[in-house]
Short mmCIF file of C-alpha atoms in Angstrom, two decimals:
data_model
loop_
_atom_site.label_atom_id
_atom_site.label_comp_id
_atom_site.label_asym_id
_atom_site.label_seq_id
_atom_site.Cartn_x
_atom_site.Cartn_y
_atom_site.Cartn_z
CA MET A 24 14.96 36.20 -1.21
CA THR A 25 14.41 32.50 -0.71
CA SER A 26 10.43 31.77 -0.38
CA LEU A 27 8.65 28.42 0.07
CA PHE A 28 7.58 28.58 -3.88
CA ASP A 29 11.32 28.14 -5.05
CA PRO A 30 12.87 24.98 -5.93
CA VAL A 31 16.13 23.19 -4.26
CA GLN A 32 18.30 20.50 -4.85
CA LEU A 33 17.93 18.02 -2.62
CA GLY A 34 21.42 15.70 -3.63
CA ALA A 35 20.19 13.97 -6.63
CA VAL A 36 16.34 15.34 -6.49
CA THR A 37 14.86 18.68 -7.58
CA ALA A 38 12.21 19.92 -5.53
CA ARG A 39 9.82 21.99 -7.32
CA ASN A 40 8.92 24.59 -4.12
CA ARG A 41 10.24 23.87 -0.46
CA ILE A 42 6.96 22.66 1.19
CA PHE A 43 7.28 18.96 2.00
CA MET A 44 4.56 16.71 3.08
CA ALA A 45 5.90 15.31 6.30
CA PRO A 46 5.86 11.64 7.62
CA LEU A 47 2.58 10.68 8.19
CA THR A 48 1.37 7.01 9.44
CA ARG A 49 -2.49 6.60 8.48
CA ALA A 50 -2.82 2.71 8.56
CA ARG A 51 -4.56 2.16 5.14
CA ALA A 52 -2.38 -0.81 4.11
CA THR A 53 -3.15 -4.65 4.90
CA HIS A 54 -3.55 -6.45 7.66
CA ASP A 55 -0.19 -8.13 6.39
CA HIS A 56 1.50 -4.98 5.67
CA VAL A 57 1.42 -4.86 1.79
CA PRO A 58 0.67 -1.52 0.67
CA THR A 59 -3.43 -1.07 -0.95
CA PRO A 60 -4.21 0.90 -4.27
CA ILE A 61 -6.44 3.61 -2.28
CA MET A 62 -2.75 4.83 -0.88
CA ALA A 63 -1.82 5.31 -4.40
CA ASP A 64 -4.60 8.18 -4.86
CA TYR A 65 -3.62 9.60 -1.47
CA TYR A 66 -0.38 10.18 -2.70
CA ARG A 67 -0.77 11.30 -6.09
CA GLN A 68 -3.10 14.11 -4.42
CA ARG A 69 -0.34 15.51 -2.76
CA ALA A 70 2.40 15.69 -5.42
CA SER A 71 2.19 19.35 -5.56
CA ALA A 72 4.36 19.33 -2.62
CA GLY A 73 8.29 19.88 -3.28
CA LEU A 74 8.92 16.33 -1.81
CA ILE A 75 6.57 13.82 -0.15
CA ILE A 76 8.38 11.95 2.89
CA SER A 77 5.93 8.65 3.28
CA GLU A 78 4.79 7.36 6.08
CA GLY A 79 6.59 5.50 8.04
CA ILE A 80 7.60 1.99 5.98
CA GLY A 81 8.34 -1.14 8.11
CA VAL A 82 12.27 -2.20 7.16
CA SER A 83 11.13 -5.86 9.24
CA GLN A 84 8.81 -7.58 10.84
CA GLN A 85 10.38 -7.29 13.94
CA GLY A 86 10.35 -3.33 13.64
CA LEU A 87 7.18 -2.46 12.73
CA GLY A 88 4.24 -3.10 15.21
CA TRP A 89 1.72 -0.46 13.98
CA PRO A 90 -1.71 -2.17 13.03
CA TYR A 91 -2.23 -1.68 9.29
CA ALA A 92 1.23 -0.13 8.71
CA ALA A 93 2.70 -1.08 5.04
CA GLY A 94 6.38 -2.89 5.04
CA ILE A 95 8.68 -3.10 2.49
CA TRP A 96 10.78 -6.45 3.00
CA SER A 97 9.05 -8.32 0.94
CA ALA A 98 8.85 -8.90 -2.93
CA GLU A 99 4.84 -8.36 -2.46
CA GLN A 100 5.28 -4.92 -1.21
CA VAL A 101 7.87 -4.00 -2.75
CA ALA A 102 5.28 -4.29 -6.11
CA ALA A 103 2.32 -2.47 -4.30
CA TRP A 104 4.94 0.35 -3.36
CA LYS A 105 5.00 0.72 -7.83
CA PRO A 106 1.66 1.76 -8.32
CA VAL A 107 2.20 4.50 -5.54
CA THR A 108 5.44 6.17 -6.64
CA GLN A 109 3.98 5.98 -10.38
CA ALA A 110 1.06 7.92 -9.51
CA VAL A 111 3.30 10.50 -7.76
CA HIS A 112 5.47 10.86 -10.75
CA ASP A 113 2.79 11.16 -12.78
CA ALA A 114 1.39 13.58 -11.02
CA GLY A 115 5.02 15.02 -11.25
CA GLY A 116 5.89 14.87 -7.70
CA ARG A 117 8.66 13.33 -5.70
CA ILE A 118 8.93 10.77 -3.15
CA PHE A 119 10.84 9.57 -0.59
CA ALA A 120 10.32 6.57 1.61
CA GLN A 121 10.96 6.88 5.23
CA LEU A 122 12.82 3.51 6.77
CA TRP A 123 11.16 2.70 9.99
CA HIS A 124 11.85 0.67 12.89
CA MET A 125 9.93 1.22 16.10
CA GLY A 126 12.17 -0.46 18.63
CA ARG A 127 10.56 -1.06 22.03
CA LEU A 128 7.71 0.75 20.67
CA VAL A 129 5.42 -2.18 19.26
CA HIS A 130 3.67 -5.34 20.85
CA SER A 131 4.56 -9.16 20.87
CA SER A 132 1.19 -9.74 19.65
CA VAL A 133 1.64 -8.01 15.71
CA THR A 134 5.75 -8.89 15.46
CA GLY A 135 5.49 -12.20 16.99
CA GLU A 136 8.39 -11.54 19.27
CA GLN A 137 9.84 -9.91 22.15
CA PRO A 138 10.14 -5.59 21.24
CA VAL A 139 13.87 -4.88 20.71
CA SER A 140 15.84 -1.60 21.97
CA SER A 141 19.17 0.02 23.04
CA SER A 142 18.45 -1.37 26.81
CA PRO A 143 15.60 -3.47 28.87
CA VAL A 144 13.75 -0.28 29.27
CA THR A 145 10.01 -0.56 29.19
CA ALA A 146 8.26 2.65 27.31
CA PRO A 147 5.24 4.43 29.21
CA GLY A 148 2.12 4.47 28.02
CA HIS A 149 0.45 1.49 25.46
CA ALA A 150 1.34 0.22 22.16
CA HIS A 151 -1.24 -0.64 19.30
CA SER A 152 -2.45 -3.86 18.27
CA TYR A 153 -4.84 -5.75 15.97
CA GLU A 154 -7.23 -6.41 19.59
CA GLY A 155 -6.65 -2.68 20.80
CA ASN A 156 -4.28 -1.20 23.12
CA LYS A 157 -2.10 -2.98 25.10
CA PRO A 158 0.47 -2.26 27.63
CA TYR A 159 4.05 -1.50 26.28
CA GLU A 160 6.31 -4.85 26.79
CA GLN A 161 9.96 -5.04 28.48
CA PRO A 162 12.39 -4.61 25.58
CA ARG A 163 15.13 -6.94 25.38
CA ALA A 164 18.74 -5.36 24.67
CA LEU A 165 20.19 -5.84 21.23
CA GLU A 166 23.49 -7.66 21.64
CA ALA A 167 26.32 -6.23 19.72
CA GLU A 168 26.52 -9.72 17.13
CA GLU A 169 22.97 -8.37 16.10
CA ILE A 170 23.82 -4.81 14.90
CA PRO A 171 24.98 -5.80 11.44
CA ALA A 172 22.08 -8.16 10.43
CA LEU A 173 19.93 -4.81 11.44
CA ILE A 174 22.12 -2.74 9.47
CA ALA A 175 21.38 -5.14 6.98
CA THR A 176 17.58 -4.46 6.84
CA TYR A 177 17.99 -1.03 6.07
CA VAL A 178 20.13 -1.85 3.39
CA THR A 179 17.49 -4.33 1.71
CA ALA A 180 14.48 -1.76 2.43
CA ALA A 181 16.69 1.04 0.29
CA ARG A 182 17.32 -1.09 -2.46
CA ASN A 183 13.65 -2.40 -2.36
CA ALA A 184 12.80 1.48 -1.78
CA ARG A 185 14.81 2.29 -5.04
CA GLU A 186 13.04 -0.61 -6.95
CA ALA A 187 9.70 0.47 -6.26
CA GLY A 188 10.25 3.45 -7.25
CA PHE A 189 11.26 5.79 -4.49
CA ASP A 190 12.95 8.52 -5.14
CA GLY A 191 15.47 8.21 -2.14
CA VAL A 192 14.47 6.92 2.05
CA GLN A 193 14.92 8.90 5.01
CA ILE A 194 16.20 6.86 7.57
CA HIS A 195 14.01 7.32 10.47
CA ALA A 196 15.75 8.24 13.83
CA ALA A 197 13.61 10.48 15.86
CA ASN A 198 10.22 10.23 17.62
CA GLY A 199 11.52 7.30 20.43
CA TYR A 200 11.89 4.23 17.82
CA LEU A 201 15.03 2.15 17.67
CA ILE A 202 17.47 4.46 16.69
CA ASP A 203 16.29 7.14 18.67
CA GLU A 204 16.52 4.81 21.62
CA PHE A 205 19.77 4.06 20.91
CA LEU A 206 20.63 7.86 20.33
CA ARG A 207 19.00 9.34 24.09
CA ASP A 208 20.34 8.32 27.08
CA GLY A 209 17.20 7.95 28.64
CA VAL A 210 16.91 4.96 27.25
CA ASN A 211 20.41 3.29 26.31
CA GLN A 212 21.94 2.62 29.46
CA ARG A 213 25.05 0.27 27.47
CA GLN A 214 27.95 -0.18 28.68
CA ASP A 215 29.88 -1.31 24.78
CA ALA A 216 30.78 0.96 22.14
CA TYR A 217 27.08 1.86 21.08
CA GLY A 218 26.39 3.17 24.88
CA GLY A 219 27.89 5.85 27.10
CA SER A 220 29.30 8.98 25.29
CA PRO A 221 27.15 11.08 22.68
CA GLU A 222 29.59 9.95 20.05
CA ASN A 223 29.10 6.03 21.11
CA ARG A 224 25.03 6.78 21.44
CA ALA A 225 25.44 8.05 17.64
CA ARG A 226 27.51 4.79 16.30
CA LEU A 227 24.11 2.70 15.27
CA LEU A 228 22.87 5.91 12.97
CA ARG A 229 26.22 6.37 11.28
CA GLU A 230 26.86 3.30 10.59
CA ILE A 231 23.22 2.77 9.10
CA THR A 232 23.10 5.81 7.49
CA GLN A 233 26.84 4.83 5.61
CA ALA A 234 25.27 1.84 4.96
CA VAL A 235 22.48 2.74 3.05
CA ALA A 236 24.33 5.41 1.18
CA ASP A 237 26.63 3.28 0.51
CA ALA A 238 24.08 1.16 -1.15
CA ILE A 239 21.66 3.46 -3.09
CA GLY A 240 23.98 7.04 -2.88
CA ALA A 241 24.45 9.74 -0.68
CA ASP A 242 22.79 12.22 -2.79
CA ARG A 243 19.48 9.77 -2.03
CA THR A 244 20.08 9.22 1.75
CA ALA A 245 18.47 11.75 4.14
CA VAL A 246 17.84 11.58 8.00
CA ARG A 247 14.95 12.22 10.66
CA LEU A 248 15.91 13.44 14.04
CA SER A 249 13.54 14.93 16.99
CA LEU A 250 16.33 16.33 19.63
CA ASN A 251 14.53 18.79 21.77
CA GLY A 252 12.25 17.22 24.83
CA ALA A 253 10.79 14.25 25.26
CA SER A 254 9.52 11.86 22.38
CA GLN A 255 7.21 8.76 23.45
CA GLY A 256 9.19 8.33 26.66
CA THR A 257 12.70 8.92 25.17
CA ASP A 258 14.14 11.63 26.01
CA ASP A 259 18.55 12.68 26.52
CA SER A 260 20.17 14.66 29.24
CA ASP A 261 22.28 17.15 27.05
CA PRO A 262 20.61 17.40 24.17
CA ALA A 263 23.04 19.98 22.58
CA SER A 264 26.02 17.57 22.84
CA LEU A 265 23.89 14.54 21.63
CA SER A 266 22.92 17.45 18.38
CA ALA A 267 26.56 18.16 17.68
CA ALA A 268 27.93 14.32 17.96
CA ILE A 269 24.98 13.39 15.56
CA ALA A 270 25.69 16.37 13.18
CA GLN A 271 29.32 15.77 12.80
CA ALA A 272 28.87 11.96 12.58
CA LEU A 273 26.97 12.50 9.71
CA GLU A 274 28.37 15.39 7.95
CA PRO A 275 31.03 13.35 5.90
CA ILE A 276 28.42 11.60 4.62
CA GLY A 277 26.56 13.94 2.40
CA LEU A 278 23.35 13.09 2.79
CA ALA A 279 20.54 14.76 0.76
CA PHE A 280 18.81 16.45 3.72
CA VAL A 281 18.46 16.17 7.54
CA GLU A 282 14.57 16.94 8.97
CA MET A 283 13.84 18.05 12.24
CA ARG A 284 11.08 17.95 14.02
CA GLU A 285 11.57 20.20 16.75
CA LEU A 286 8.74 20.60 19.55
CA ARG A 287 7.32 24.23 20.75
CA GLN A 288 6.52 25.33 23.65
CA ASP A 289 3.06 25.60 22.71
CA GLY A 290 3.14 22.72 20.24
CA THR A 291 -0.08 21.20 19.58
CA ARG A 292 1.19 17.65 19.43
CA GLY A 293 4.20 17.45 22.18
CA ALA A 294 5.61 21.01 23.69
CA SER A 295 8.98 21.24 24.84
CA ASP A 296 10.90 23.94 26.79
CA VAL A 297 14.14 22.57 25.61
CA PRO A 298 15.78 24.84 23.00
CA ARG A 299 15.85 24.00 19.81
CA GLN A 300 18.55 21.97 18.28
CA SER A 301 18.81 22.87 15.02
CA PRO A 302 20.84 25.76 15.10
CA ILE A 303 23.87 23.45 16.84
CA VAL A 304 23.23 20.50 13.85
CA ARG A 305 23.26 23.47 11.35
CA ARG A 306 26.78 24.57 12.58
CA TYR A 307 28.32 21.43 11.73
CA PHE A 308 26.08 19.82 8.97
CA SER A 309 26.47 21.60 5.70
CA GLY A 310 23.87 20.08 3.57
CA PRO A 311 20.42 20.99 3.55
CA LEU A 312 18.17 21.10 6.76
CA VAL A 313 14.08 20.35 6.59
CA LEU A 314 12.80 21.98 9.94
CA ASN A 315 9.13 20.41 10.96
CA SER A 316 6.35 21.05 13.55
CA ASP A 317 3.56 23.60 14.57
CA TYR A 318 4.56 26.01 11.18
CA ASP A 319 2.54 28.22 9.98
CA VAL A 320 3.35 30.36 6.21
CA ALA A 321 5.11 33.06 8.54
CA ARG A 322 7.54 31.10 10.55
CA ALA A 323 8.27 29.10 7.77
CA GLN A 324 9.08 32.01 5.58
CA GLU A 325 11.40 33.48 8.70
CA ASP A 326 13.40 30.16 9.24
CA LEU A 327 13.83 30.55 5.28
CA THR A 328 14.99 33.45 5.22
CA SER A 329 17.49 33.39 7.88
CA GLY A 330 19.16 30.39 6.30
CA LEU A 331 17.84 28.39 9.13
CA ALA A 332 16.04 25.62 6.82
CA GLN A 333 15.88 24.89 3.33
CA ALA A 334 13.05 23.88 3.52
CA ILE A 335 9.78 23.34 5.65
CA SER A 336 7.27 20.11 6.17
CA PHE A 337 3.92 19.89 6.70
CA GLY A 338 2.37 17.38 8.45
CA ARG A 339 -1.66 17.45 9.36
CA PRO A 340 -2.33 20.42 6.96
CA PHE A 341 -1.12 18.06 4.38
CA ILE A 342 -3.41 15.21 5.58
CA SER A 343 -7.21 17.96 5.37
CA ASN A 344 -5.27 19.73 2.54
CA PRO A 345 -3.73 18.06 -0.91
CA ASP A 346 -3.31 20.83 -2.42
CA LEU A 347 -1.84 22.88 0.63
CA PRO A 348 1.07 25.06 -2.17
CA ASP A 349 -2.13 25.89 -3.77
CA ARG A 350 -3.78 27.13 -0.70
CA PHE A 351 -0.94 28.83 0.66
CA SER A 352 0.08 30.42 -2.73
CA ALA A 353 -3.51 32.02 -2.67
CA GLY A 354 -3.63 32.68 0.68
CA ALA A 355 -6.99 29.99 0.91
CA PRO A 356 -8.23 28.79 4.04
CA LEU A 357 -7.20 25.75 5.09
CA ASN A 358 -9.66 22.39 5.37
CA ALA A 359 -10.53 21.61 8.66
CA LEU A 360 -8.64 18.47 9.72
CA SER A 361 -11.00 14.96 10.76
CA GLU A 362 -8.81 13.67 13.85
CA GLY A 363 -11.58 10.40 13.75
CA THR A 364 -10.42 9.19 10.65
CA LEU A 365 -6.42 9.29 11.00
CA TYR A 366 -5.98 5.96 11.19
CA THR A 367 -8.74 4.37 9.99
CA GLN A 368 -8.84 1.92 7.13
CA GLY A 369 -11.07 3.34 4.51
CA ALA A 370 -12.00 6.49 2.19
CA GLU A 371 -12.91 9.27 4.43
CA GLY A 372 -10.74 11.45 6.22
CA TYR A 373 -7.83 9.89 3.49
CA VAL A 374 -8.86 10.87 -0.06
CA ASP A 375 -12.24 12.98 0.25
CA TYR A 376 -10.47 16.01 1.47
CA PRO A 377 -11.93 19.26 -1.20
CA VAL A 378 -9.76 20.94 -3.20
CA LEU A 379 -9.53 24.62 -4.37
CA ALA A 380 -11.68 25.53 -7.45
CA LYS A 381 -8.66 25.54 -10.44
CA ALA A 382 -9.46 29.00 -12.38
CA GLY A 383 -10.62 28.82 -16.07
#
């Protein structure tokens, strides 16, 4: 029986176990979106994960609206990421860069321009900014003529990630951000080749993913999805048809893996009564599938044993438990999470969580 502690092959990368670290925004970069030295300590501490999927990393200033989040479009940013990836590798770990464009979920005070999306539909709630929370602004719809340039930002970011030492990249197509705003018909109201049918709405994801795979190798390219229920105001009227279309679009590319964040009825960070879409994706996508959201060891093992998933990613447990695989193996209790320090800029609640004492 496959266990959480068995290795798994993800395209060109071998993960030492199937306990992955999910992408987690932590806001420890500079005001200008440059990684800082403390980030190397943070990721090094968690290198016992089979694979670390980094925090969302902005592919462009247009798409990065989270204060103190890191980008990867400039030479300065690339240089600052190198000590981070080196620290992970020196500790025996593997790390993918998550490529992030926030779409309509930004504020012009951070990005310097009007937000963009699939359609001019304003998100509910508020945006984060350096001056505090502000109401979301109405985005403008990306013109079809702008799509090639958008795709090029992902290709450049992927190449920069490889130059910075990342083992691969994950294209963030989940959680209500730009690509998700194209995927789901609750936001996408387009009448062109990128709107309408599920296949058309999956076109941007397919084109970005294929371009990135062509640039750095499909075996070092992954995708993240969230398809069962609303995420930051983005939802779909027929998630099953969309899930099938996405899986069929991604299957020929030969990806390293697809990760899916799946809300549960009793979810702790978002809940949904929409059925999980991973069984549908599994039907059409033959590569490794990584599942995420509110897993414990027993539930994780169940999805591995059934063959639905090849690995499980854990988010908040990895924040407060840098040695999470050791704790799972020992059946040790988990440290409590400090909610108040999730997005602060200091070491507290970032690199100061205790680890288990080593025997001998």
